[in-house]
Amino acid sequence: MVSKKQEARHLEGVKSLIDIIHNELSGELEKTTGELIEERRFALEELGTEISDDAQIEYSQVLPSLKFQEELQVSRQDVKHSLGKMKDRPYFGAVTIADDDDGTEKLYIGLNSLKDPSTRDLIIYDWRTPIASAYYANHLGNVDYEVPTVGMQSVDVKERIQLVIEDGRLLDVFDSELYIGDDALQHLLVDTAKDKMKSIVTTIQADQNRIIRQNSAQDVLVLGPPGSGKTSIAMQRIAYLLYLHRHKMNAEHMLFITPNEMFGDYIAEVLPELGEASINALPFYRLHDKLRRGYEFETLFQHIERMRTASDTSAYQLKSSPRLLDAINRHVSHLAERGIKFRTIKIKDEYFATSEELTELFYGKFKDSPIDTRLKKMQVELWPRYEAVLHKAIKERAKALKRVPSYIGTDEELERQAKNEKTKQFRIVRNYIQRLEFVNVEKIYLDILQKLDKAVRQTTLESLRERKLNYEDIAPLLLLTIKVKGLQREPKIQHLIIDEVQDYSPVQLAAISAVFPNARKTMLGDRHQLVHPVISSQLKGEAIELTKSYRSTVEITDFTKSLIGNTITQSIGVHGDPVVQLSYSEFKEKLRQLDSDSVAIIARDAAHAAEVAEELPDVTLLSHDQYTFTKGKILMPNYMSKGFEFTHVFILDYDLYDADKDRYLLYTVASRATRHLYLVEAEQ
């Protein structure tokens, strides 16, 4: 039987130990900071500000020592900061284990490890340590867990408890023989809809724990219903991998590909809460930065709006199909013999290199080399010509400036002006050579489309002539750019998180793999969460399926399940209010009275949202280019709500949705609500 009084005494002892370590570290920091400042001052005085050759040698010997001490000082500061945070909640659970070698031992599990400096024994175990799996296994008795480089280990779990600690005070203790559920789960789970996404490390379930600790040497596909913790699992997995590979991987080696612009801000606090640096996040749309400048790129939300009103979606369907991906791969495999297209390079109206000349270099002079080597040899061939033409232009411009009858500068100043002018003027040619822009990827793309659908090829050509690229053109052009030119790869990224993966076409996923060739992937999705009017899930491969939903009340989860005939998802949520139907006037009154900073008003589209915003003065209208997650009463088109959660959700014009055609859209939108869901009738 768990004794709350006994656990409270243990907590006080741990806090006292943290104070001792914190105070000792503070004193050491104060001392070493003074020593470091003194060493810097001494180095400057001895070596002086004017460093001679001899002094440079001496300084180069001192510098590594100073650098090492400064890095050590930063590390100590980080530990001190962690200790300060740890005192508020040193741990959140404990597990009593027994094995043949060490007998019975009680292990406390927290966000970070803590050692007793006098004995070097671990007082708290980091949740990412292998033995912590015994806690997350969610059952008593024999538990197997994996130790990297060692293999599977076995331990007998005798007791498992959860502790609710806030501001250094023990609020509650739960004896959990099975899993974190019922009262314990609801006490521990925070309604994350009140703020940005938080860590779920205190409530990780056994199935979630297995995903978090999956081997990082393979791709992982996780499918689950709304509220099953998919995105949170991904964040915990990042923290786990950073811990597991801390000597060779850091936050800069990871990237989160998000569903929309706001999502990066929404998840920004999770990793810092776990003591790790935030990783970069961007939506797929932002990869268009790797394509040629000068185009107007359609965003995802603009694309969805267009698709909803389009009379013909065949072009989108083709460009998102496995058929196009196969055609791209086949076409590229033949480019060594035929089919590559080149642009003529001009400087003003004068030819620098014609497409025919570039074709002759590629298929003639350098024909025996691989494609990427040929292009590099072409660069080498063009650089001296560029330098010669630039030098000649600078020389002629300098002469022209010097012939000006009035004084406009010294010869040296005029020569410098001529060089700046012509270098700037010739920059486009330099970029053409440097970035292989003379390779006409767009023309190659059009040739591929010509073989598949001439009408689609024609509409794409018209779009390119207008310098506009539709959202569905970004992936194939990016994939071709990388496959043909061999540029724009980011090899330093070692791990990718791809959220809402069911929204990605085979061409988009292939483009992502091409941009990040060294990255393993954790992919998260739900085949039924679809807001796109045309797309159907094309997910393939073996997946880990989650079936429990923790986010919403039982009533809301049951309602969302009924929309799509789902009989698999289990609701682990609390009971709450029933789903409520409101007239539009009742909605406005309810909204006026509502005191909450987590309210979403879901409109049909951007135009509808703008229309509603005019009569709701206290509501924040979210735009397509929103970059930060906003709290309060927010109004948005239905497709923008995906990925987020809110305490209160109002679905406007609910009665205008088609129960069959829009069922997956309604399922997605309704599942944004954690506690209260309102179905609002269209205004009469």
XYZ file of C-alpha atoms in Angstrom:
684
model
C 0.000 0.000 0.000
C 1.410 3.394 -1.008
C 1.969 5.811 1.866
C 1.497 9.455 0.886
C 3.210 10.551 4.136
C 6.235 8.398 3.360
C 6.431 9.716 -0.200
C 6.199 13.294 1.090
C 9.195 12.655 3.386
C 11.165 11.180 0.488
C 10.346 14.228 -1.644
C 11.658 16.597 1.052
C 14.873 14.596 1.197
C 15.342 14.801 -2.566
C 14.648 18.565 -2.546
C 17.251 19.019 0.194
C 19.787 17.099 -1.895
C 18.957 19.284 -4.909
C 19.527 22.389 -2.749
C 22.930 21.079 -1.637
C 24.022 20.311 -5.198
C 22.620 23.645 -6.449
C 24.441 25.632 -3.751
C 27.731 23.821 -4.330
C 27.425 24.396 -8.063
C 26.586 28.084 -7.546
C 29.717 28.521 -5.433
C 31.832 26.680 -7.992
C 30.376 28.812 -10.786
C 31.149 32.017 -8.923
C 34.729 30.901 -8.357
C 35.348 29.610 -11.896
C 33.727 32.679 -13.459
C 36.220 34.885 -11.613
C 39.107 32.642 -12.653
C 37.993 32.684 -16.268
C 37.721 36.486 -16.330
C 41.164 36.759 -14.752
C 42.683 34.340 -17.295
C 41.195 36.319 -20.174
C 42.530 39.569 -18.737
C 45.978 38.054 -18.217
C 46.082 36.749 -21.792
C 45.212 40.184 -23.173
C 47.790 41.937 -20.989
C 50.552 39.471 -21.786
C 49.877 39.169 -25.486
C 48.634 42.709 -26.052
C 46.139 43.969 -28.598
C 48.810 44.100 -31.330
C 49.611 40.407 -31.702
C 53.051 39.674 -33.147
C 53.988 36.457 -34.925
C 55.480 35.027 -31.715
C 52.466 36.134 -29.697
C 50.133 34.508 -32.223
C 51.788 31.148 -31.595
C 51.465 31.610 -27.834
C 47.870 32.818 -28.175
C 46.960 29.789 -30.327
C 48.146 27.606 -27.446
C 46.117 29.519 -24.841
C 42.931 29.753 -26.936
C 41.881 26.049 -26.790
C 42.165 26.086 -23.001
C 40.034 29.230 -22.750
C 37.484 27.787 -25.160
C 37.245 24.545 -23.189
C 36.762 26.409 -19.923
C 34.060 28.617 -21.435
C 32.185 25.567 -22.773
C 32.491 23.921 -19.350
C 31.122 27.077 -17.767
C 28.111 27.081 -20.094
C 27.500 23.413 -19.274
C 27.561 24.178 -15.539
C 25.100 27.015 -16.058
C 22.771 24.631 -17.892
C 22.986 22.103 -15.048
C 22.255 24.838 -12.502
C 19.204 25.930 -14.499
C 17.983 22.314 -14.733
C 18.382 21.843 -10.994
C 16.313 24.962 -10.368
C 13.486 23.547 -12.483
C 13.890 20.055 -11.035
C 13.089 21.212 -7.507
C 9.530 22.111 -8.568
C 8.902 18.569 -9.815
C 11.884 16.245 -9.318
C 10.015 13.164 -10.573
C 6.534 12.018 -11.529
C 6.560 8.286 -10.907
C 8.310 5.364 -9.295
C 8.644 1.670 -9.973
C 9.823 -1.035 -7.573
C 11.732 -3.791 -9.329
C 13.380 -7.026 -8.317
C 16.042 -9.080 -10.047
C 18.321 -11.940 -9.112
C 21.472 -9.813 -8.875
C 20.476 -6.681 -6.959
C 17.383 -7.680 -5.009
C 14.538 -5.161 -4.687
C 15.023 -1.506 -5.626
C 12.703 1.482 -5.982
C 13.461 3.724 -8.949
C 12.075 7.264 -9.224
C 11.433 8.495 -12.791
C 11.759 12.162 -13.784
C 12.554 14.458 -16.702
C 16.285 14.296 -15.866
C 18.635 12.047 -13.953
C 20.043 13.054 -10.561
C 23.030 11.512 -8.783
C 23.887 11.685 -5.106
C 27.358 13.324 -5.246
C 28.526 11.497 -2.116
C 27.675 7.960 -3.280
C 27.382 8.494 -7.086
C 24.121 6.533 -6.902
C 21.241 7.561 -9.151
C 18.458 9.111 -7.079
C 16.256 9.915 -10.105
C 16.274 8.147 -13.471
C 15.751 10.079 -16.686
C 12.511 8.891 -18.360
C 14.545 8.032 -21.458
C 16.844 5.537 -19.726
C 16.246 1.905 -20.727
C 15.174 0.846 -17.227
C 12.417 3.509 -17.260
C 10.583 1.247 -19.712
C 9.702 -0.852 -16.668
C 7.582 2.087 -15.487
C 5.949 2.683 -18.863
C 5.203 -1.023 -19.426
C 1.965 -0.376 -17.499
C 1.757 -3.723 -15.767
C 3.240 -5.595 -12.825
C 5.231 -8.790 -13.059
C 7.814 -9.656 -15.674
C 8.795 -6.764 -17.988
C 11.238 -6.962 -20.887
C 13.106 -3.850 -22.000
C 15.884 -3.191 -24.480
C 19.283 -1.737 -23.652
C 20.998 -0.364 -26.792
C 24.145 -2.315 -27.762
C 23.353 -4.904 -25.037
C 19.996 -6.387 -25.966
C 16.827 -7.409 -24.180
C 16.769 -7.445 -20.382
C 14.125 -8.704 -17.984
C 12.977 -7.409 -14.618
C 10.174 -8.202 -12.149
C 7.991 -5.138 -11.437
C 6.565 -5.291 -7.905
C 4.957 -1.849 -7.615
C 4.248 1.151 -9.808
C 3.083 4.556 -8.623
C 2.371 7.979 -10.096
C 3.036 11.118 -8.090
C 1.477 14.511 -8.709
C 4.027 17.142 -7.658
C 3.634 20.863 -8.260
C 5.855 23.670 -6.939
C 7.740 21.142 -4.839
C 4.581 19.893 -3.040
C 3.191 16.378 -3.233
C -0.477 16.717 -4.165
C -1.443 13.117 -4.779
C -0.142 9.567 -5.153
C -1.713 6.842 -7.321
C -0.942 3.159 -6.999
C -1.148 1.919 -10.601
C -1.148 -1.815 -11.014
C -2.175 -1.686 -14.662
C -1.968 1.542 -16.675
C -2.393 5.237 -16.102
C -6.151 5.378 -16.361
C -9.368 6.574 -14.866
C -8.781 8.985 -11.961
C -5.010 8.938 -12.250
C -4.966 9.687 -15.962
C -7.491 12.492 -15.712
C -5.625 14.034 -12.771
C -2.332 13.921 -14.628
C -3.488 14.844 -18.118
C -3.480 18.589 -18.628
C -6.091 20.089 -20.918
C -3.466 21.157 -23.437
C -6.074 23.100 -25.367
C -5.577 25.878 -22.820
C -2.150 26.603 -24.233
C 0.397 25.320 -26.705
C 1.185 21.620 -26.821
C 2.815 20.231 -23.682
C 4.925 17.181 -22.937
C 3.076 13.911 -22.218
C 6.085 12.345 -20.529
C 4.204 11.804 -17.242
C 1.347 9.965 -18.952
C 3.052 7.926 -21.667
C 1.190 4.654 -22.207
C 2.756 1.291 -23.069
C 1.879 1.431 -26.774
C 3.144 5.011 -26.991
C 6.358 4.064 -25.172
C 7.116 1.352 -27.739
C 6.867 3.901 -30.545
C 8.999 6.483 -28.746
C 11.786 3.923 -28.268
C 11.625 2.422 -31.773
C 14.976 1.751 -33.424
C 16.170 5.002 -35.019
C 17.730 3.101 -37.941
C 14.359 2.543 -39.605
C 11.370 4.577 -40.709
C 8.311 4.422 -38.464
C 4.700 4.936 -39.590
C 2.221 5.601 -36.770
C -1.519 5.714 -37.444
C -4.113 6.601 -34.865
C -7.347 8.477 -34.222
C -7.562 12.092 -33.030
C -6.317 12.446 -29.469
C -4.213 9.279 -29.512
C -1.127 11.379 -28.855
C 0.583 10.954 -32.236
C 2.203 14.396 -32.362
C 3.113 14.291 -28.687
C 4.685 10.876 -29.231
C 6.753 12.373 -32.048
C 8.062 15.108 -29.748
C 8.928 12.595 -27.017
C 10.618 10.447 -29.682
C 12.773 13.404 -30.708
C 13.792 13.916 -27.070
C 14.512 10.190 -26.728
C 16.660 10.067 -29.876
C 18.579 13.183 -28.808
C 19.277 11.458 -25.489
C 20.165 8.109 -27.046
C 22.502 9.645 -29.668
C 23.626 12.685 -27.647
C 27.284 12.299 -28.680
C 26.561 12.418 -32.406
C 23.188 14.117 -32.856
C 21.689 17.416 -31.739
C 18.581 19.473 -32.471
C 20.133 20.851 -35.681
C 20.089 17.334 -37.150
C 16.301 17.057 -36.867
C 13.386 18.655 -38.689
C 9.621 18.645 -38.155
C 7.568 18.923 -41.352
C 4.346 20.443 -40.081
C 0.783 20.540 -41.459
C 0.725 24.353 -41.626
C 2.626 27.542 -40.815
C 1.262 27.867 -37.248
C 2.102 24.374 -36.113
C 5.787 25.054 -35.505
C 4.838 27.692 -32.947
C 2.196 25.388 -31.425
C 4.758 22.667 -30.604
C 7.640 25.025 -29.778
C 7.514 24.550 -25.986
C 7.539 20.748 -25.812
C 11.263 20.043 -26.223
C 12.453 22.916 -23.976
C 10.083 21.524 -21.315
C 12.029 18.254 -21.631
C 15.375 20.026 -21.393
C 16.171 19.822 -25.112
C 16.601 22.589 -27.677
C 13.703 23.132 -30.082
C 14.129 21.683 -33.545
C 13.366 23.529 -36.764
C 9.869 23.148 -38.186
C 8.423 24.063 -41.554
C 5.478 23.058 -43.754
C 6.094 21.191 -47.008
C 5.088 24.318 -48.940
C 8.245 26.108 -47.706
C 10.440 23.697 -49.641
C 9.572 25.805 -52.687
C 12.486 28.017 -51.569
C 14.725 25.439 -53.242
C 13.174 26.124 -56.644
C 13.847 29.026 -59.002
C 12.977 32.463 -57.726
C 10.529 34.652 -59.587
C 7.515 32.388 -59.298
C 4.351 33.097 -57.339
C 3.779 29.930 -55.319
C 0.315 28.797 -54.293
C 0.069 27.932 -50.581
C -1.634 24.814 -49.241
C -4.667 26.745 -48.011
C -5.021 28.628 -51.306
C -4.777 25.269 -53.041
C -7.574 23.762 -50.923
C -9.821 26.751 -51.641
C -9.150 26.342 -55.391
C -9.801 22.615 -55.327
C -13.148 23.116 -53.563
C -14.483 25.212 -56.434
C -12.639 23.542 -59.327
C -14.804 21.966 -62.028
C -11.909 19.766 -63.166
C -9.378 18.289 -60.727
C -7.716 15.860 -63.154
C -4.464 17.867 -63.236
C -4.139 17.715 -59.466
C -4.978 14.016 -59.400
C -2.337 13.231 -62.022
C 0.355 15.325 -60.310
C -0.334 13.609 -56.987
C -0.360 10.071 -58.359
C 2.102 7.160 -58.315
C 1.767 7.290 -62.106
C 3.581 10.644 -62.264
C 6.261 9.468 -59.843
C 6.931 6.408 -62.017
C 7.068 8.609 -65.130
C 9.575 10.979 -63.497
C 11.830 8.091 -62.480
C 11.676 6.525 -65.968
C 12.336 9.842 -67.720
C 15.316 10.725 -65.526
C 16.848 7.287 -66.102
C 16.992 8.071 -69.863
C 18.382 11.620 -69.610
C 21.949 10.421 -69.998
C 21.105 9.504 -73.616
C 18.457 12.056 -74.515
C 15.857 14.524 -73.312
C 17.664 17.010 -71.079
C 16.743 20.618 -71.861
C 18.918 23.725 -71.576
C 18.169 27.443 -71.484
C 20.009 29.946 -73.647
C 21.982 32.302 -71.418
C 21.930 35.971 -72.391
C 23.504 39.141 -71.047
C 21.040 41.836 -72.014
C 20.447 41.027 -75.701
C 23.785 39.322 -76.292
C 24.197 35.543 -76.276
C 26.500 34.126 -73.638
C 25.765 30.446 -74.332
C 23.017 29.014 -76.539
C 20.875 26.002 -75.647
C 22.326 24.202 -78.702
C 25.867 24.835 -77.491
C 25.031 23.572 -73.993
C 23.357 20.479 -75.459
C 26.510 19.756 -77.503
C 28.667 20.014 -74.367
C 26.351 17.640 -72.455
C 25.728 15.008 -75.127
C 28.945 15.542 -77.085
C 32.090 16.704 -75.345
C 31.215 15.233 -71.912
C 29.030 12.306 -73.014
C 31.147 9.637 -71.328
C 30.633 11.042 -67.799
C 27.657 10.540 -65.425
C 24.976 13.267 -65.535
C 26.098 15.114 -62.400
C 29.753 15.042 -63.518
C 28.787 16.378 -66.950
C 27.020 19.342 -65.398
C 30.020 20.090 -63.178
C 32.321 19.937 -66.216
C 29.985 22.347 -67.996
C 30.315 24.727 -65.056
C 34.112 24.503 -65.317
C 33.855 25.187 -69.050
C 31.657 28.271 -68.555
C 33.491 29.956 -65.649
C 36.523 31.249 -67.656
C 34.170 32.563 -70.339
C 32.142 34.357 -67.644
C 35.287 35.859 -66.107
C 36.523 37.023 -69.519
C 33.201 38.614 -70.511
C 32.869 40.272 -67.104
C 36.445 41.611 -67.214
C 35.877 43.013 -70.718
C 32.605 44.685 -69.671
C 34.236 46.247 -66.580
C 37.121 47.543 -68.669
C 34.789 49.098 -71.276
C 32.576 50.652 -68.600
C 35.589 52.120 -66.781
C 36.801 53.702 -70.071
C 33.349 55.185 -70.657
C 33.285 56.696 -67.163
C 36.745 58.174 -67.579
C 35.659 59.873 -70.830
C 32.989 61.883 -69.031
C 34.141 65.545 -69.402
C 33.219 66.656 -65.881
C 34.964 65.302 -62.780
C 33.042 62.357 -61.266
C 35.842 60.639 -59.366
C 39.415 59.446 -59.440
C 40.466 56.694 -61.841
C 40.548 54.247 -58.968
C 37.025 55.236 -57.855
C 35.697 54.980 -61.426
C 37.239 51.547 -61.899
C 35.649 50.424 -58.635
C 32.283 51.837 -59.729
C 32.561 50.027 -63.081
C 33.371 46.756 -61.335
C 30.391 47.084 -58.953
C 27.985 47.962 -61.770
C 29.012 45.124 -64.073
C 29.331 42.507 -61.343
C 25.778 43.327 -60.298
C 24.563 43.295 -63.907
C 26.235 39.936 -64.571
C 24.981 38.376 -61.323
C 22.161 36.558 -63.086
C 24.705 34.852 -65.354
C 26.838 33.929 -62.365
C 23.772 32.399 -60.679
C 22.863 30.523 -63.859
C 26.269 28.861 -63.841
C 26.604 28.417 -60.086
C 23.095 27.005 -59.558
C 22.937 25.161 -62.899
C 19.965 27.329 -63.873
C 20.829 26.712 -67.514
C 19.247 23.266 -66.987
C 15.597 23.775 -67.924
C 13.861 21.597 -65.333
C 10.473 23.106 -66.181
C 10.825 21.969 -69.817
C 11.772 18.467 -68.663
C 8.658 18.472 -66.464
C 6.497 19.520 -69.416
C 7.976 16.721 -71.549
C 6.959 14.185 -68.887
C 3.427 15.600 -68.693
C 3.191 15.519 -72.506
C 3.446 11.738 -72.428
C 0.817 11.413 -69.690
C -1.821 14.037 -70.495
C -1.473 16.723 -73.166
C -4.255 18.869 -71.701
C -2.568 18.909 -68.279
C 0.715 19.764 -69.979
C -0.923 22.754 -71.704
C -2.486 24.207 -68.540
C 0.838 23.752 -66.721
C 2.665 25.552 -69.529
C 0.244 28.468 -69.290
C 0.778 28.646 -65.537
C 4.581 28.642 -65.954
C 4.375 31.418 -68.546
C 2.461 33.513 -66.010
C 5.236 32.789 -63.458
C 2.757 30.980 -61.213
C 3.186 27.543 -59.687
C 0.297 25.600 -58.238
C 0.843 23.751 -54.966
C 0.810 20.354 -56.711
C 3.665 21.453 -59.027
C 6.121 22.114 -56.191
C 6.891 18.437 -55.447
C 7.534 17.181 -59.016
C 9.691 20.211 -59.883
C 11.637 19.865 -56.651
C 12.140 16.148 -57.230
C 13.370 16.762 -60.784
C 15.683 19.571 -59.642
C 17.410 17.227 -57.217
C 17.456 14.164 -59.473
C 18.805 16.059 -62.492
C 21.017 18.769 -60.982
C 22.015 16.982 -57.798
C 21.553 20.243 -55.875
C 19.407 21.397 -52.932
C 19.950 18.347 -50.753
C 20.313 18.722 -46.987
C 22.437 15.759 -45.904
C 22.969 16.993 -42.319
C 19.343 16.254 -41.348
C 19.336 12.802 -39.742
C 15.734 12.504 -38.624
C 12.419 13.827 -39.939
C 9.046 14.015 -38.268
C 6.237 14.179 -40.847
C 2.853 14.955 -39.321
C -0.507 14.336 -41.061
C 1.316 12.059 -43.496
C -1.989 10.898 -45.026
C -2.138 14.320 -46.746
C 1.061 13.715 -48.723
C 1.135 12.289 -52.228
C 3.743 9.723 -53.345
C 5.456 12.510 -55.327
C 5.656 14.757 -52.258
C 7.073 11.988 -50.083
C 9.634 11.174 -52.796
C 10.621 14.864 -52.951
C 11.058 14.972 -49.172
C 13.278 11.869 -49.292
C 15.332 13.458 -52.079
C 15.862 16.716 -50.154
C 16.835 14.848 -46.960
C 18.655 11.739 -48.247
C 20.233 10.786 -44.907
C 17.127 11.183 -42.763
C 15.117 8.424 -41.165
C 11.462 9.306 -40.712
C 8.825 9.137 -38.025
C 5.546 9.570 -39.912
C 2.234 10.213 -38.179
C -1.244 10.094 -39.587
C -4.880 9.064 -39.597
C -6.443 7.749 -42.801
C -9.742 9.416 -41.869
C -8.546 12.940 -41.016
C -8.927 14.508 -44.450
C -9.779 18.144 -45.129
C -8.711 18.182 -48.772
C -11.728 17.961 -51.116
C -10.025 15.606 -53.595
C -7.227 13.740 -51.863
C -7.690 10.184 -50.663
C -5.195 8.570 -48.345
C -2.434 6.726 -50.239
C -0.585 5.422 -47.200
C 1.380 2.251 -47.786
C 3.683 0.141 -45.687
C 3.563 -1.509 -42.293
C 2.128 0.795 -39.630
C 1.894 0.859 -35.860
C -1.788 1.345 -35.099
C -3.001 3.262 -32.025
C -6.613 2.735 -30.971
C -7.027 4.734 -27.751
C -8.077 8.402 -27.697
C -7.212 10.502 -24.649
C -8.020 14.029 -25.823
C -11.756 14.545 -25.801
C -14.664 13.647 -23.569
C -16.323 10.308 -24.173
C -19.315 12.133 -25.649
C -17.240 14.028 -28.231
C -15.222 10.954 -29.169
C -18.380 8.881 -29.593
C -19.845 11.610 -31.806
C -16.775 11.742 -34.065
C -16.750 7.947 -34.304
C -20.394 7.970 -35.394
C -19.576 10.326 -38.292
C -17.427 7.722 -40.045
C -18.746 4.491 -38.577
C -15.647 3.919 -36.468
C -16.005 1.013 -34.052
C -12.321 0.549 -33.215
C -11.297 3.666 -31.279
C -11.488 3.421 -27.487
C -12.203 6.605 -25.564
C -10.091 6.991 -22.410
C -11.437 10.473 -21.763
C -13.669 11.721 -18.986
C -17.413 12.034 -19.359
C -18.656 15.535 -20.067
C -21.466 17.520 -21.627
C -23.302 16.118 -24.627
C -22.638 17.561 -28.072
C -24.976 20.567 -28.380
C -26.882 21.914 -31.384
C -27.379 25.686 -31.472
C -29.140 28.183 -33.672
C -26.954 31.006 -34.954
C -28.470 33.496 -32.491
C -27.944 31.049 -29.613
C -24.324 30.648 -30.742
C -23.687 34.396 -30.595
C -25.171 34.623 -27.126
C -23.211 31.598 -25.912
C -19.999 33.050 -27.338
C -20.656 36.408 -25.659
C -21.023 34.750 -22.252
C -18.109 32.340 -22.679
C -15.028 33.097 -20.579
C -12.250 30.967 -22.089
C -8.988 31.536 -23.922
C -9.340 28.302 -25.914
C -12.252 28.752 -28.299
C -12.345 27.865 -31.996
C -15.101 29.046 -34.305
C -14.888 26.946 -37.453
C -16.189 28.480 -40.687
C -16.671 26.717 -44.043
C -13.926 28.623 -45.877
C -11.936 31.868 -45.866
C -14.761 33.952 -47.349
C -17.258 32.638 -44.795
C -14.801 33.308 -41.961
C -14.263 36.888 -43.128
C -18.018 37.410 -43.340
C -18.619 36.108 -39.808
C -15.708 38.158 -38.421
C -17.497 41.382 -39.331
C -20.270 40.680 -36.819
C -18.076 39.189 -34.066
C -15.866 42.070 -32.888
C -14.133 40.212 -30.038
C -12.944 37.338 -32.210
C -9.509 36.960 -33.842
C -9.682 36.006 -37.518
C -6.804 33.747 -38.587
C -5.372 34.409 -42.029
C -3.711 31.971 -44.445
C -0.255 33.314 -43.645
C -0.613 33.046 -39.849
C 2.721 32.063 -38.279
C 1.943 32.068 -34.553
C -0.579 30.069 -32.577
C -3.121 32.420 -31.033
C -5.083 31.853 -27.840
C -8.498 33.327 -27.160
C -11.597 33.240 -29.327
C -10.312 32.519 -32.807
C -12.156 32.186 -36.099
C -10.781 30.129 -38.974
C -11.749 28.135 -42.084
C -12.303 24.449 -41.293
C -9.134 23.240 -43.040
C -6.939 25.513 -40.868
C -8.043 23.818 -37.643
C -6.299 20.549 -38.419
C -3.660 19.506 -35.892
C -4.853 21.784 -33.088
C -7.151 21.285 -30.135
C -9.438 23.639 -28.242
C -11.570 23.431 -25.123
C -14.606 24.838 -26.966
C -15.337 24.297 -30.669
C -18.236 25.814 -32.626
C -18.808 24.344 -36.105
C -20.715 26.969 -38.062
C -23.259 26.057 -40.761
C -23.156 22.460 -39.615
C -26.472 21.722 -41.319
C -25.025 22.756 -44.709
C -22.395 20.005 -44.723
C -23.118 16.850 -46.725
C -23.342 13.975 -44.240
C -21.699 11.561 -46.678
C -19.388 13.657 -48.839
C -18.084 15.766 -45.919
C -17.944 13.053 -43.249
C -14.139 12.952 -43.027
C -13.927 16.740 -42.957
C -16.518 16.893 -40.150
C -14.714 14.078 -38.308
C -11.484 16.076 -38.440
C -13.033 19.370 -37.374
C -15.229 17.959 -34.593
C -12.277 16.112 -33.061
C -10.553 19.454 -32.371
C -12.794 19.844 -29.300
C -11.562 18.510 -25.979
C -14.464 19.395 -23.663
C -17.300 21.187 -25.466
C -18.564 20.778 -29.037
C -21.339 22.909 -30.538
C -23.022 22.312 -33.907
C -24.296 25.675 -35.114
C -27.074 25.937 -37.701
C -26.711 28.326 -40.618
C -28.062 31.822 -40.043
C -31.632 32.088 -41.315
